[in-house]
Coordinates of C-alpha atoms in Angstrom, one line a residue:
M1052 CA 106.0 119.6 85.8
L1053 CA 108.3 116.6 86.8
E1054 CA 111.0 119.0 88.0
Q1055 CA 108.4 120.7 90.4
V1056 CA 107.2 117.3 91.5
F1057 CA 110.8 116.2 92.2
R1058 CA 111.5 119.4 94.3
D1059 CA 108.2 119.0 96.2
E1060 CA 108.1 115.3 96.7
W1061 CA 111.6 113.9 96.7
G1062 CA 111.9 114.0 100.5
R1063 CA 108.5 112.6 101.2
V1064 CA 109.0 109.8 98.7
L1065 CA 112.4 108.9 100.0
A1066 CA 111.3 109.1 103.6
S1067 CA 108.4 106.7 102.9
L1068 CA 110.7 104.3 101.1
I1069 CA 113.3 104.3 103.9
G1070 CA 110.6 103.7 106.4
F1071 CA 109.3 100.8 104.4
L1072 CA 112.6 99.3 103.4
G1073 CA 114.9 100.3 106.2
D1074 CA 117.7 100.7 103.7
F1075 CA 118.9 104.1 102.5
D1076 CA 120.7 102.9 99.4
L1077 CA 117.9 100.7 98.2
A1078 CA 115.4 103.5 98.9
E1079 CA 117.4 106.0 96.9
E1080 CA 117.8 103.7 94.0
A1081 CA 114.1 102.8 93.9
A1082 CA 113.1 106.5 94.1
Q1083 CA 115.5 107.4 91.3
E1084 CA 114.1 104.6 89.2
A1085 CA 110.5 105.8 89.9
F1086 CA 111.4 109.4 88.9
A1087 CA 113.2 108.1 85.7
L1088 CA 110.1 106.0 84.8
A1089 CA 107.9 109.1 85.5
A1090 CA 110.1 111.1 83.1
E1091 CA 109.5 108.5 80.4
R1092 CA 105.8 107.8 81.0
W1093 CA 104.2 111.0 82.2
P1094 CA 104.8 113.1 79.1
R1095 CA 103.2 110.3 77.1
D1096 CA 100.4 109.2 79.4
G1097 CA 99.8 112.3 81.4
T1098 CA 100.7 113.2 85.0
P1099 CA 98.7 111.0 87.5
T1100 CA 96.2 112.6 89.8
N1101 CA 98.4 111.9 92.8
P1102 CA 102.0 112.0 91.6
R1103 CA 103.5 111.2 95.1
A1104 CA 101.4 108.1 95.5
W1105 CA 102.3 107.0 91.9
L1106 CA 106.0 107.5 92.7
V1107 CA 105.9 105.8 96.1
T1108 CA 103.9 102.8 94.7
T1109 CA 106.3 102.5 91.6
A1110 CA 109.4 102.8 93.8
R1111 CA 108.1 100.3 96.4
N1112 CA 107.3 97.8 93.6
R1113 CA 110.7 98.3 92.1
A1114 CA 112.4 97.8 95.5
I1115 CA 110.3 94.7 96.2
D1116 CA 111.2 93.3 92.8
R1117 CA 114.8 93.9 93.5
L1118 CA 114.6 92.3 96.9
R1119 CA 112.9 89.3 95.4
R1120 CA 115.6 88.9 92.7
D1121 CA 118.3 89.2 95.3
R1122 CA 116.6 86.6 97.4
V1123 CA 116.1 84.2 94.6
L1124 CA 119.8 84.6 93.7
A1125 CA 120.9 83.9 97.3
A1126 CA 118.5 81.0 97.5
K1127 CA 119.9 79.4 94.4
T1128 CA 123.4 80.1 95.4
R1129 CA 123.0 78.6 98.8
L1130 CA 120.3 76.1 97.8
L1131 CA 118.2 77.2 100.8
D1132 CA 114.5 77.9 101.1
V1133 CA 113.9 81.6 101.8
P1134 CA 110.5 82.8 103.1
Q1135 CA 108.5 84.8 100.6
T1136 CA 108.0 88.5 100.9
V1137 CA 104.6 89.7 101.9
E1138 CA 103.6 92.6 99.8
D1139 CA 101.5 95.3 101.5
V1140 CA 98.6 96.8 99.5
L1141 CA 99.2 100.5 99.3
D1142 CA 96.2 102.7 99.5
E1143 CA 97.1 105.8 97.5
M1144 CA 95.1 108.1 99.7
T1145 CA 96.7 107.1 103.0
I1146 CA 100.4 107.6 102.4
R1147 CA 102.1 108.7 105.6
D1148 CA 104.6 111.5 105.6
E1149 CA 107.6 110.0 107.3
R1150 CA 110.0 112.9 106.9
L1151 CA 110.1 113.5 110.6
E1152 CA 111.3 110.0 111.3
L1153 CA 113.9 110.4 108.6
V1154 CA 115.1 113.7 110.1
F1155 CA 115.6 111.9 113.5
T1156 CA 117.3 109.0 111.8
C1157 CA 119.7 111.3 109.9
C1158 CA 120.4 113.3 113.1
H1159 CA 121.2 110.4 115.4
P1160 CA 123.9 111.3 117.9
A1161 CA 126.1 108.4 116.6
L1162 CA 126.8 110.5 113.5
A1163 CA 129.0 113.6 113.4
L1164 CA 127.1 116.9 113.0
D1165 CA 128.5 117.5 109.5
A1166 CA 127.3 114.0 108.5
Q1167 CA 123.9 114.7 110.0
V1168 CA 123.5 117.9 108.0
A1169 CA 124.9 116.4 104.8
L1170 CA 122.7 113.3 105.0
T1171 CA 119.6 115.3 105.7
L1172 CA 120.3 117.6 102.8
R1173 CA 120.8 114.6 100.5
T1174 CA 117.8 112.5 101.7
L1175 CA 115.2 115.2 102.5
G1176 CA 116.4 118.1 100.5
G1177 CA 117.1 116.1 97.4
L1178 CA 120.4 118.0 96.9
S1179 CA 123.1 116.2 94.8
T1180 CA 126.4 115.2 96.4
E1181 CA 128.1 117.8 94.3
E1182 CA 125.8 120.6 95.6
I1183 CA 126.3 119.5 99.2
A1184 CA 130.1 119.3 98.7
R1185 CA 130.1 122.9 97.4
A1186 CA 128.1 124.0 100.5
F1187 CA 130.6 122.3 102.8
L1188 CA 133.6 123.6 100.7
V1189 CA 135.0 120.1 100.4
P1190 CA 135.7 118.0 97.3
E1191 CA 132.8 115.9 95.9
A1192 CA 134.7 112.7 96.6
T1193 CA 135.1 113.6 100.2
M1194 CA 131.4 114.3 100.6
K1195 CA 130.5 111.1 98.8
K1196 CA 132.6 109.1 101.3
R1197 CA 131.0 111.0 104.2
L1198 CA 127.5 110.2 103.0
V1199 CA 128.3 106.5 102.4
R1200 CA 129.9 106.2 105.9
A1201 CA 126.9 107.8 107.5
K1202 CA 124.5 105.4 105.8
H1203 CA 126.6 102.4 106.6
K1204 CA 126.9 103.6 110.3
I1205 CA 123.1 103.8 110.5
K1206 CA 122.7 100.4 109.0
A1207 CA 125.5 98.7 111.1
A1208 CA 124.4 100.3 114.3
G1209 CA 120.8 99.4 113.7
I1210 CA 119.6 103.0 114.2
P1211 CA 115.8 102.8 114.1
F1212 CA 113.8 104.8 111.6
R1213 CA 111.5 106.5 114.1
V1214 CA 111.0 109.6 116.3
P1215 CA 112.8 108.6 119.5
P1216 CA 110.8 108.0 122.7
A1217 CA 110.2 111.1 125.0
H1218 CA 113.1 110.3 127.3
L1219 CA 115.6 110.5 124.4
L1220 CA 114.2 113.6 122.7
P1221 CA 116.2 116.2 124.7
D1222 CA 119.5 114.6 123.5
R1223 CA 118.3 114.5 119.9
L1224 CA 116.3 117.7 119.6
A1225 CA 119.4 120.0 119.5
A1226 CA 120.8 118.1 116.5
V1227 CA 117.5 118.1 114.7
L1228 CA 117.1 121.9 115.2
A1229 CA 120.7 122.5 114.1
V1230 CA 120.0 120.6 110.9
V1231 CA 116.7 122.4 110.3

């Protein structure tokens, strides 16, 4: 059951987390933690009625906890006051599907086409770095570096997590269609 949920929901869960957090790496870690926790709890407690909502909520809470820990550490290190995080209340029945925003983020023209495809396969397709490397006929280490560079470029360039405005769509649509 969990394998099927992973295949069906990985992209949606990750897209929702990236939209909320704005950080690919933190979102991936939180999603992985949520799936690991599901693997531990669901066989014992039963699969929740809405597995995606459970995974998103669990992952968001894990990410928020991590952000809080990091912030407390930074505050204690610098002895500065840091504003507190405001936690959104998540209604399990109204989880948006943010995969389209994630596709447009992964297919930003600032990234090379091979990086766009690889990042989309990783984030939305849930493929492992090893699987993507095999598809591209490159060593796994090369693909890992390519994915890391793409994520860092998105973060450093401040590429927004959104569907671009209408006037930018023609420039971006070709890359999205190529990836799809």
